[in-house]
Short mmCIF file of C-alpha atoms in Angstrom, two decimals:
data_model
loop_
_atom_site.label_atom_id
_atom_site.label_comp_id
_atom_site.label_asym_id
_atom_site.label_seq_id
_atom_site.Cartn_x
_atom_site.Cartn_y
_atom_site.Cartn_z
CA MET A 1 67.85 -37.13 18.09
CA ALA A 2 66.42 -33.45 17.01
CA ARG A 3 66.30 -32.80 13.12
CA PRO A 4 68.95 -30.25 12.42
CA LEU A 5 67.12 -26.88 11.08
CA THR A 6 67.00 -26.39 7.53
CA GLY A 7 65.06 -23.98 5.15
CA SER A 8 65.04 -23.20 1.56
CA VAL A 9 64.35 -19.95 -0.02
CA VAL A 10 61.25 -20.55 -2.36
CA GLU A 11 61.01 -17.87 -5.82
CA ARG A 12 57.41 -17.12 -7.47
CA PRO A 13 57.49 -15.19 -10.57
CA GLY A 14 54.20 -13.19 -11.36
CA LYS A 15 53.30 -9.96 -13.20
CA ASN A 16 54.99 -7.15 -11.04
CA GLY A 17 58.77 -9.43 -10.92
CA VAL A 18 59.89 -11.77 -8.60
CA THR A 19 58.39 -12.73 -4.89
CA TYR A 20 60.28 -14.98 -2.23
CA ALA A 21 59.68 -16.80 0.68
CA LEU A 22 60.83 -19.16 2.97
CA ARG A 23 60.02 -22.50 3.91
CA PHE A 24 61.56 -23.74 6.86
CA ARG A 25 61.16 -26.18 9.93
CA ALA A 26 60.51 -24.15 13.62
CA TYR A 27 59.63 -25.92 16.86
CA GLY A 28 58.12 -29.34 15.15
CA LYS A 29 56.11 -27.53 12.58
CA ARG A 30 56.64 -26.77 8.87
CA ARG A 31 56.27 -22.86 8.48
CA TYR A 32 56.18 -20.59 5.46
CA MET A 33 56.68 -16.88 5.54
CA THR A 34 56.61 -14.22 2.28
CA LEU A 35 59.23 -11.99 2.73
CA ASP A 36 59.45 -8.34 1.59
CA VAL A 37 62.71 -8.29 -0.30
CA ALA A 38 64.11 -7.47 -3.72
CA THR A 39 66.73 -9.79 -4.26
CA ARG A 40 67.88 -13.43 -3.92
CA LYS A 41 70.54 -12.56 -1.79
CA GLU A 42 68.37 -10.69 0.51
CA ALA A 43 66.16 -13.46 0.68
CA GLU A 44 69.13 -15.80 1.76
CA LEU A 45 70.49 -13.27 4.50
CA GLU A 46 66.56 -13.40 6.09
CA LEU A 47 66.89 -17.40 6.34
CA GLU A 48 70.11 -17.59 8.06
CA ASN A 49 69.14 -15.05 10.69
CA VAL A 50 65.62 -16.85 11.07
CA LEU A 51 66.97 -20.35 11.50
CA ALA A 52 69.49 -18.78 14.31
CA ASP A 53 66.33 -17.44 15.81
CA VAL A 54 64.74 -20.29 15.58
CA ARG A 55 68.16 -21.90 17.10
CA ARG A 56 68.37 -19.66 20.19
CA GLY A 57 64.17 -20.31 20.96
CA ILE A 58 63.32 -16.38 20.03
CA TRP A 59 61.61 -16.85 16.96
CA ARG A 60 58.32 -16.06 16.96
CA PRO A 61 55.95 -16.38 13.74
CA PRO A 62 55.20 -12.98 12.31
CA ALA A 63 51.39 -11.83 13.19
CA PRO A 64 48.40 -11.87 10.57
CA THR A 65 48.02 -9.05 8.64
CA PRO A 66 44.85 -7.18 10.63
CA THR A 67 41.92 -7.10 7.99
CA VAL A 68 40.35 -3.71 8.19
CA GLU A 69 36.46 -3.78 7.01
CA PRO A 70 36.18 -0.23 4.93
CA LEU A 71 33.81 2.03 6.89
CA ARG A 72 30.24 1.51 5.95
CA GLU A 73 28.36 4.07 4.88
CA ASP A 74 25.03 4.98 6.65
CA PRO A 75 21.93 4.52 4.19
CA THR A 76 19.99 7.47 2.74
CA PHE A 77 16.88 7.50 4.19
CA HIS A 78 15.32 7.04 0.76
CA GLU A 79 17.39 3.73 0.41
CA PHE A 80 16.02 2.31 3.48
CA ALA A 81 12.57 3.62 2.87
CA SER A 82 12.39 2.28 -0.54
CA GLU A 83 13.16 -1.38 0.87
CA TYR A 84 10.48 -0.68 3.50
CA VAL A 85 7.76 0.04 1.55
CA ALA A 86 8.60 -2.83 -0.86
CA LEU A 87 8.51 -5.29 1.82
CA ARG A 88 5.56 -3.12 3.43
CA VAL A 89 3.11 -3.35 0.57
CA LEU A 90 3.27 -6.82 0.23
CA GLU A 91 1.24 -7.62 3.58
CA LEU A 92 -1.48 -4.15 2.78
CA ARG A 93 -4.64 -4.31 0.95
CA PRO A 94 -4.39 -2.28 -2.45
CA ARG A 95 -5.69 1.29 -1.21
CA SER A 96 -3.72 1.20 1.83
CA ALA A 97 -0.87 0.38 0.16
CA GLU A 98 -1.61 3.41 -2.71
CA SER A 99 -1.57 5.47 0.95
CA LEU A 100 1.81 3.90 1.85
CA ARG A 101 3.43 5.09 -1.47
CA TRP A 102 1.76 8.41 -1.53
CA ALA A 103 3.31 9.98 1.30
CA PHE A 104 6.44 8.63 0.55
CA THR A 105 6.63 9.41 -3.15
CA HIS A 106 4.56 12.95 -3.14
CA HIS A 107 6.35 13.99 0.16
CA LEU A 108 8.63 12.18 2.40
CA LEU A 109 11.22 11.36 -0.06
CA GLY A 110 11.32 15.01 -1.35
CA HIS A 111 12.33 16.39 1.67
CA PHE A 112 14.31 13.59 3.66
CA GLY A 113 15.31 11.30 0.41
CA LYS A 114 18.71 12.36 0.31
CA PHE A 115 19.55 12.35 4.59
CA ARG A 116 21.47 9.83 5.94
CA LEU A 117 19.44 8.43 8.33
CA PRO A 118 21.25 10.32 11.33
CA GLU A 119 20.91 13.27 9.99
CA ILE A 120 16.93 13.23 10.29
CA THR A 121 16.99 14.69 13.89
CA PRO A 122 13.59 16.33 16.02
CA ALA A 123 14.83 19.71 14.67
CA GLU A 124 14.74 18.74 11.24
CA VAL A 125 11.07 17.03 11.70
CA ASP A 126 10.06 20.33 13.10
CA ARG A 127 11.07 21.67 9.73
CA TYR A 128 9.51 19.67 7.43
CA LYS A 129 6.14 20.26 9.30
CA GLN A 130 6.78 23.96 8.95
CA VAL A 131 7.19 23.52 4.98
CA LYS A 132 4.42 21.48 4.20
CA LEU A 133 2.16 23.77 6.27
CA ALA A 134 3.77 26.57 4.32
CA GLU A 135 2.81 24.74 0.87
CA GLY A 136 -0.71 24.61 2.09
CA GLU A 137 -1.09 21.29 0.15
CA LEU A 138 -2.27 19.28 3.01
CA SER A 139 -4.03 19.65 6.07
CA PRO A 140 -2.52 19.58 9.76
CA ASN A 141 -3.85 15.84 9.56
CA SER A 142 -2.43 14.95 6.66
CA ILE A 143 0.52 16.03 7.51
CA ASN A 144 0.55 14.25 10.46
CA ARG A 145 -0.25 11.03 8.49
CA THR A 146 3.25 11.17 6.60
CA ILE A 147 5.34 12.28 9.68
CA ALA A 148 3.75 8.53 11.10
CA ARG A 149 4.63 7.07 8.04
CA LEU A 150 8.52 8.36 8.21
CA SER A 151 8.41 7.22 12.54
CA GLU A 152 7.41 4.08 11.45
CA VAL A 153 10.81 3.92 9.04
CA LEU A 154 12.97 5.37 12.05
CA GLU A 155 11.69 3.32 14.20
CA LEU A 156 12.53 0.10 12.44
CA ALA A 157 15.80 1.44 11.60
CA THR A 158 16.09 2.29 15.51
CA GLU A 159 15.43 -1.84 15.93
CA TYR A 160 18.19 -2.86 13.50
CA GLY A 161 20.63 -0.33 15.56
CA LEU A 162 21.17 2.12 12.62
CA LEU A 163 20.45 4.94 14.53
CA ALA A 164 19.99 5.38 18.72
CA SER A 165 16.65 7.01 18.75
CA ASN A 166 13.32 7.68 16.89
CA ALA A 167 13.56 11.08 15.68
CA ALA A 168 9.80 11.55 14.41
CA SER A 169 8.10 10.07 17.71
CA GLY A 170 6.35 11.88 20.48
CA LYS A 171 3.12 13.96 20.24
CA ARG A 172 5.60 16.74 20.19
CA ARG A 173 6.77 16.00 16.52
CA ARG A 174 3.08 16.20 15.49
CA LEU A 175 0.83 19.25 14.46
CA THR A 176 -2.17 19.99 16.36
CA GLY A 177 -4.85 17.99 14.52
CA THR A 178 -8.85 19.13 13.64
CA ARG A 179 -11.70 16.83 13.76
CA PRO A 180 -12.93 16.84 10.28
CA ARG A 181 -16.38 17.12 9.67
CA ARG A 182 -17.68 13.84 8.30
CA PRO A 183 -21.23 14.81 6.20
CA TRP A 184 -23.66 12.12 5.28
CA VAL A 185 -27.25 11.15 4.38
CA GLU A 186 -29.69 12.27 6.46
CA VAL A 187 -32.52 9.65 6.68
CA PHE A 188 -35.33 11.92 5.38
CA GLN A 189 -32.75 12.70 2.53
CA LEU A 190 -32.33 8.49 1.85
CA PRO A 191 -36.02 7.91 -0.43
CA THR A 192 -35.14 11.12 -2.52
CA LEU A 193 -31.42 9.86 -3.36
CA LEU A 194 -32.94 6.14 -3.81
CA GLU A 195 -35.10 7.64 -6.70
CA ALA A 196 -32.32 9.79 -8.32
CA ALA A 197 -30.12 6.72 -8.40
CA GLU A 198 -32.25 4.47 -10.24
CA PRO A 199 -31.67 4.73 -13.67
CA LEU A 200 -27.69 5.71 -13.22
CA TYR A 201 -25.01 2.96 -13.24
CA ALA A 202 -26.51 0.97 -16.00
CA LYS A 203 -29.69 0.49 -13.61
CA ARG A 204 -27.08 -0.75 -10.86
CA GLY A 205 -26.88 2.74 -8.99
CA ARG A 206 -30.14 2.46 -6.85
CA PRO A 207 -29.23 -1.29 -5.82
CA LEU A 208 -25.80 -0.48 -5.46
CA LEU A 209 -26.81 2.79 -2.77
CA ALA A 210 -29.58 0.35 -1.19
CA LEU A 211 -27.13 -2.48 -0.33
CA LEU A 212 -24.82 0.56 1.14
CA ALA A 213 -27.70 2.43 3.07
CA GLY A 214 -29.68 -0.37 3.79
CA CYS A 215 -26.74 -3.09 5.07
CA GLY A 216 -24.15 -0.87 5.89
CA LEU A 217 -21.52 -2.34 3.48
CA ARG A 218 -18.38 -0.19 2.60
CA ILE A 219 -18.05 0.25 -1.40
CA ASP A 220 -15.02 -2.35 -1.41
CA GLU A 221 -17.29 -4.91 -0.04
CA ALA A 222 -20.14 -3.90 -2.58
CA LEU A 223 -18.28 -4.21 -5.27
CA SER A 224 -17.10 -7.35 -4.72
CA LEU A 225 -19.59 -8.97 -3.48
CA GLU A 226 -20.85 -12.51 -5.65
CA ARG A 227 -24.03 -14.02 -6.32
CA GLN A 228 -22.96 -16.68 -4.00
CA HIS A 229 -22.38 -14.44 -1.24
CA VAL A 230 -26.89 -13.71 -1.55
CA ASN A 231 -28.79 -15.93 0.55
CA ARG A 232 -32.42 -15.36 -0.40
CA THR A 233 -33.54 -18.04 1.93
CA ARG A 234 -31.81 -16.52 5.00
CA GLU A 235 -32.23 -12.76 3.55
CA THR A 236 -28.87 -12.40 4.45
CA VAL A 237 -25.56 -11.00 2.04
CA THR A 238 -21.75 -12.34 3.58
CA VAL A 239 -19.15 -10.09 3.13
CA VAL A 240 -15.85 -11.76 2.86
CA ALA A 241 -13.68 -8.82 1.02
CA SER A 242 -13.20 -6.81 4.29
CA LYS A 243 -10.41 -4.77 5.32
CA THR A 244 -10.92 -5.70 8.99
CA PHE A 245 -10.91 -9.38 10.46
CA ALA A 246 -14.30 -8.00 12.18
CA GLY A 247 -15.49 -6.74 8.42
CA VAL A 248 -16.19 -10.33 7.33
CA ARG A 249 -19.54 -11.05 8.50
CA THR A 250 -22.61 -11.77 7.73
CA VAL A 251 -25.27 -9.22 7.29
CA ASP A 252 -29.46 -9.21 7.73
CA VAL A 253 -30.79 -8.30 4.90
CA GLY A 254 -34.47 -6.28 4.37
CA PRO A 255 -36.66 -7.03 1.96
CA ALA A 256 -35.97 -3.72 0.60
CA VAL A 257 -32.87 -4.62 -0.08
CA LEU A 258 -33.27 -7.95 -0.83
CA ALA A 259 -36.03 -6.80 -3.91
CA GLU A 260 -33.39 -4.77 -4.99
CA LEU A 261 -30.34 -7.26 -5.11
CA GLU A 262 -32.80 -10.18 -6.94
CA GLN A 263 -33.13 -7.43 -9.97
CA LEU A 264 -29.27 -7.52 -10.80
CA LEU A 265 -29.45 -11.49 -9.42
CA ASP A 266 -31.76 -12.03 -12.23
CA ARG A 267 -29.31 -10.20 -14.88
CA ILE A 268 -25.94 -11.18 -14.54
CA PRO A 269 -24.39 -15.10 -15.15
CA GLN A 270 -25.65 -17.73 -13.08
CA GLU A 271 -22.26 -18.80 -11.77
CA PRO A 272 -21.93 -18.54 -8.02
CA THR A 273 -18.73 -16.21 -8.47
CA ALA A 274 -19.95 -13.61 -10.75
CA LEU A 275 -19.96 -10.45 -9.32
CA VAL A 276 -23.44 -8.56 -8.24
CA PHE A 277 -21.81 -5.68 -9.38
CA GLY A 278 -19.66 -6.06 -12.08
CA THR A 279 -18.98 -4.61 -15.26
CA ARG A 280 -20.75 -5.50 -18.58
CA THR A 281 -17.34 -7.97 -18.89
CA GLY A 282 -18.22 -9.51 -15.71
CA ARG A 283 -14.95 -7.92 -13.89
CA LYS A 284 -14.71 -6.08 -11.02
CA ASP A 285 -16.08 -2.26 -11.12
CA SER A 286 -13.70 0.76 -9.83
CA ARG A 287 -14.67 2.66 -7.41
CA GLN A 288 -14.27 5.36 -9.48
CA ASN A 289 -17.34 4.68 -11.58
CA ALA A 290 -19.19 3.97 -8.35
CA ARG A 291 -18.36 7.77 -6.79
CA ARG A 292 -19.03 9.31 -10.54
CA MET A 293 -22.48 7.47 -9.91
CA LEU A 294 -23.06 8.76 -6.67
CA ASP A 295 -22.18 12.32 -7.57
CA THR A 296 -24.40 12.53 -10.21
CA ALA A 297 -27.33 10.89 -8.01
CA VAL A 298 -26.71 13.52 -5.20
CA ALA A 299 -26.81 16.43 -7.68
CA ASP A 300 -30.37 14.95 -9.36
CA ALA A 301 -31.47 13.96 -5.41
CA ASN A 302 -30.97 18.05 -4.38
CA LEU A 303 -32.90 19.16 -7.46
CA LYS A 304 -35.60 16.92 -6.00
CA LEU A 305 -35.27 18.04 -2.32
CA ALA A 306 -35.33 21.66 -3.03
CA LYS A 307 -39.02 21.18 -4.48
CA LYS A 308 -39.67 19.65 -1.39
CA GLY A 309 -38.53 22.59 0.80
CA ILE A 310 -35.58 19.91 2.24
CA GLU A 311 -31.96 20.89 2.54
CA PRO A 312 -29.53 19.70 0.31
CA ILE A 313 -26.96 16.52 0.38
CA GLU A 314 -23.65 18.03 1.14
CA LYS A 315 -20.74 16.49 -1.28
CA ILE A 316 -20.27 12.94 0.17
CA GLY A 317 -18.51 9.62 -0.39
CA HIS A 318 -20.04 6.31 -0.13
CA HIS A 319 -18.64 5.81 3.26
CA ALA A 320 -21.11 8.00 4.54
CA LEU A 321 -24.27 6.01 3.84
CA ARG A 322 -22.63 3.70 6.66
CA ARG A 323 -23.98 6.34 8.93
CA THR A 324 -27.41 6.45 7.45
CA TYR A 325 -27.86 2.67 8.07
CA ALA A 326 -26.73 3.10 11.81
CA SER A 327 -29.76 6.09 11.90
CA LEU A 328 -31.71 3.62 10.13
CA ARG A 329 -30.99 1.13 12.57
CA CYS A 330 -31.42 3.65 15.30
CA ALA A 331 -35.04 4.41 14.57
CA LEU A 332 -35.81 0.79 14.21
CA GLY A 333 -34.56 0.44 17.68
CA ASP A 334 -32.12 -1.91 17.47
CA ASP A 335 -29.58 -2.70 19.55
CA VAL A 336 -25.99 -0.34 19.71
CA ALA A 337 -24.26 -4.17 19.41
CA TYR A 338 -26.19 -5.98 16.86
CA THR A 339 -25.40 -2.64 14.84
CA ALA A 340 -22.01 -2.52 15.20
CA ALA A 341 -21.66 -6.11 14.53
CA GLN A 342 -23.79 -5.54 11.04
CA LEU A 343 -21.22 -2.74 10.23
CA GLY A 344 -18.20 -4.61 11.37
CA HIS A 345 -16.70 -2.38 14.02
CA VAL A 346 -14.94 -4.62 17.44
CA ASP A 347 -16.07 -1.25 19.24
CA ALA A 348 -19.44 0.17 19.33
CA THR A 349 -18.53 3.97 19.86
CA PHE A 350 -19.60 4.98 16.12
CA THR A 351 -22.80 3.19 16.50
CA LEU A 352 -23.34 4.80 19.88
CA ASN A 353 -22.58 8.27 18.65
CA THR A 354 -24.75 8.33 15.43
CA TYR A 355 -27.60 7.17 17.38
CA THR A 356 -27.62 10.11 19.68
CA ASN A 357 -26.93 12.39 16.72
CA ALA A 358 -30.24 10.44 15.36
CA VAL A 359 -32.42 11.06 18.02
CA ARG A 360 -31.22 14.55 18.33
CA ARG A 361 -31.55 15.04 15.18
CA ARG A 362 -35.36 13.52 15.03
CA GLN A 363 -36.63 16.12 17.15
CA LYS A 364 -35.78 19.15 14.97
CA LEU A 365 -37.56 17.89 11.72
CA THR A 366 -39.68 20.15 9.75
CA GLU A 367 -43.02 18.17 8.82
CA GLN A 368 -41.66 17.50 5.43
CA GLU A 369 -38.67 15.88 6.49
CA ARG A 370 -40.69 13.72 9.10
CA THR A 371 -42.80 12.37 6.06
CA GLU A 372 -39.67 11.52 4.49
CA PHE A 373 -38.47 9.75 7.43
CA ASP A 374 -40.66 7.87 7.83
CA ARG A 375 -40.68 7.06 4.49
CA ALA A 376 -37.11 6.28 4.80
CA VAL A 377 -37.67 4.14 7.86
CA GLU A 378 -40.81 1.67 6.57
CA TRP A 379 -38.53 1.00 3.79
CA ALA A 380 -36.07 -0.32 5.68
CA ARG A 381 -37.86 -2.26 7.86
CA MET A 382 -41.01 -3.45 5.11
CA GLY A 383 -39.82 -3.12 1.85
CA THR A 384 -42.25 -0.59 1.03
CA ASN A 385 -40.89 2.92 -0.39
CA ASP A 386 -44.46 3.98 -1.07
CA ASP A 387 -45.67 6.60 1.56
CA GLN A 388 -49.69 5.87 0.04
CA GLY A 389 -50.58 3.93 3.42
CA ALA A 390 -47.64 3.26 4.90
CA GLU A 391 -47.97 2.57 8.63
CA ILE A 392 -45.07 3.42 10.74
CA ILE A 393 -44.95 0.29 13.32
CA SER A 394 -44.65 1.62 17.20
CA LEU A 395 -41.46 0.53 19.36
CA ASP A 396 -44.09 -1.84 21.55
CA VAL A 397 -43.12 -4.83 23.20
CA ALA A 398 -43.60 -7.01 21.17
CA ARG A 399 -41.35 -5.55 18.24
CA ARG A 400 -38.91 -5.46 21.08
CA ALA A 401 -38.23 -9.24 21.31
CA GLU A 402 -37.86 -9.57 17.66
CA LYS A 403 -34.27 -8.84 18.36
CA PRO A 404 -31.70 -7.23 20.96
CA ARG A 405 -33.30 -3.83 21.32
CA VAL A 406 -31.75 -0.55 23.19
CA ASP A 407 -32.16 -0.20 26.79
CA ALA A 408 -35.13 1.01 28.46
CA ALA A 409 -33.66 4.73 28.70
CA PHE A 410 -32.85 5.14 25.05
CA SER A 411 -36.18 3.77 24.22
CA GLU A 412 -37.96 6.13 25.87
CA GLU A 413 -36.20 8.99 24.60
CA PHE A 414 -36.34 8.19 21.31
CA ALA A 415 -40.34 7.33 21.77
CA ARG A 416 -40.27 11.17 23.43
CA ALA A 417 -38.28 12.07 20.17
CA ARG A 418 -40.69 10.77 17.58
CA SER A 419 -43.91 12.03 19.44
CA LEU A 420 -42.94 15.84 19.30
#
């Protein structure tokens, strides 16, 4: 026999007064239903009505009140980009991280910071380009680099479903770039530059520039070089602190550069991890200090070059000496692929272009420049910088057999250029 339908009114006192609810059985289950009434009498009447509906089989549990989530505002570019930068810098080397922060802090956030992500349209990106051009602080190439950073953030927002498309992608959002002219130290300018650097940088100036020009290291690779990375027996240095995977490499060192390094090795602590170009306290020196030394050396070298009737060295950075290195390897007849590997390049295009330019440049040298050119080549090959009696070894068959050489057509062109 079925249980009789019964129920009761439940009173619950609270801060805002008494609330009422019903407790009863319906369809074999216990039920509890909160009421929106003001008095107990209204609650008892509602209980009678509910029980009557249950007897007739028409009562249905009240539908739950739907939970409406508040609309989430789209993040601003400043909010989203800040999170992106904070995570991205963890993956980058210090200089790359510095470049990333520069693009956002000094340029992108100032323009797009308050925009909600969907408000950044292609038209707004184009307006940003025009604003930057009008300011005149950045070159078209630099503006394009900041837009590339903007595109990275918007692409990530697209992947997260916050945007339908990336407004900064595509060539139309970029300015027409210019190919920057990159001055470098000509081979015939190198001997004078090394002489000018000799008394500088606590007597480390000449060895540092000799390493950069004679081995093709990047400045940070050189400043990170430790005693244990210099192998005097095999005449090599091992680069472990490089910005690329290909940059981790072992580089052949000529006798002249090795002699320069040995002078420093005799003056630094004997610990394997002692920095070759460290400060007096043994710490890694800054690029800024090394750059100030280079600027001073260039200025002094130009005074000496003027007396020799040789064109001055333009304002350069340490990276320019990598082109000098490639030119020296060209003069020695080394294979393009070998030189590219020594530089830490996967692609030999840079090396090949430098080779071509070196041959063309050699054809136009003055007599004095040829003399200095030959001094530099002999220094790179034999380890002497003495122009008295220094014999320049020709590119004969025996010399070609020592290392992978350039192809026959290039050797013939280079030999013809040297005979002019």
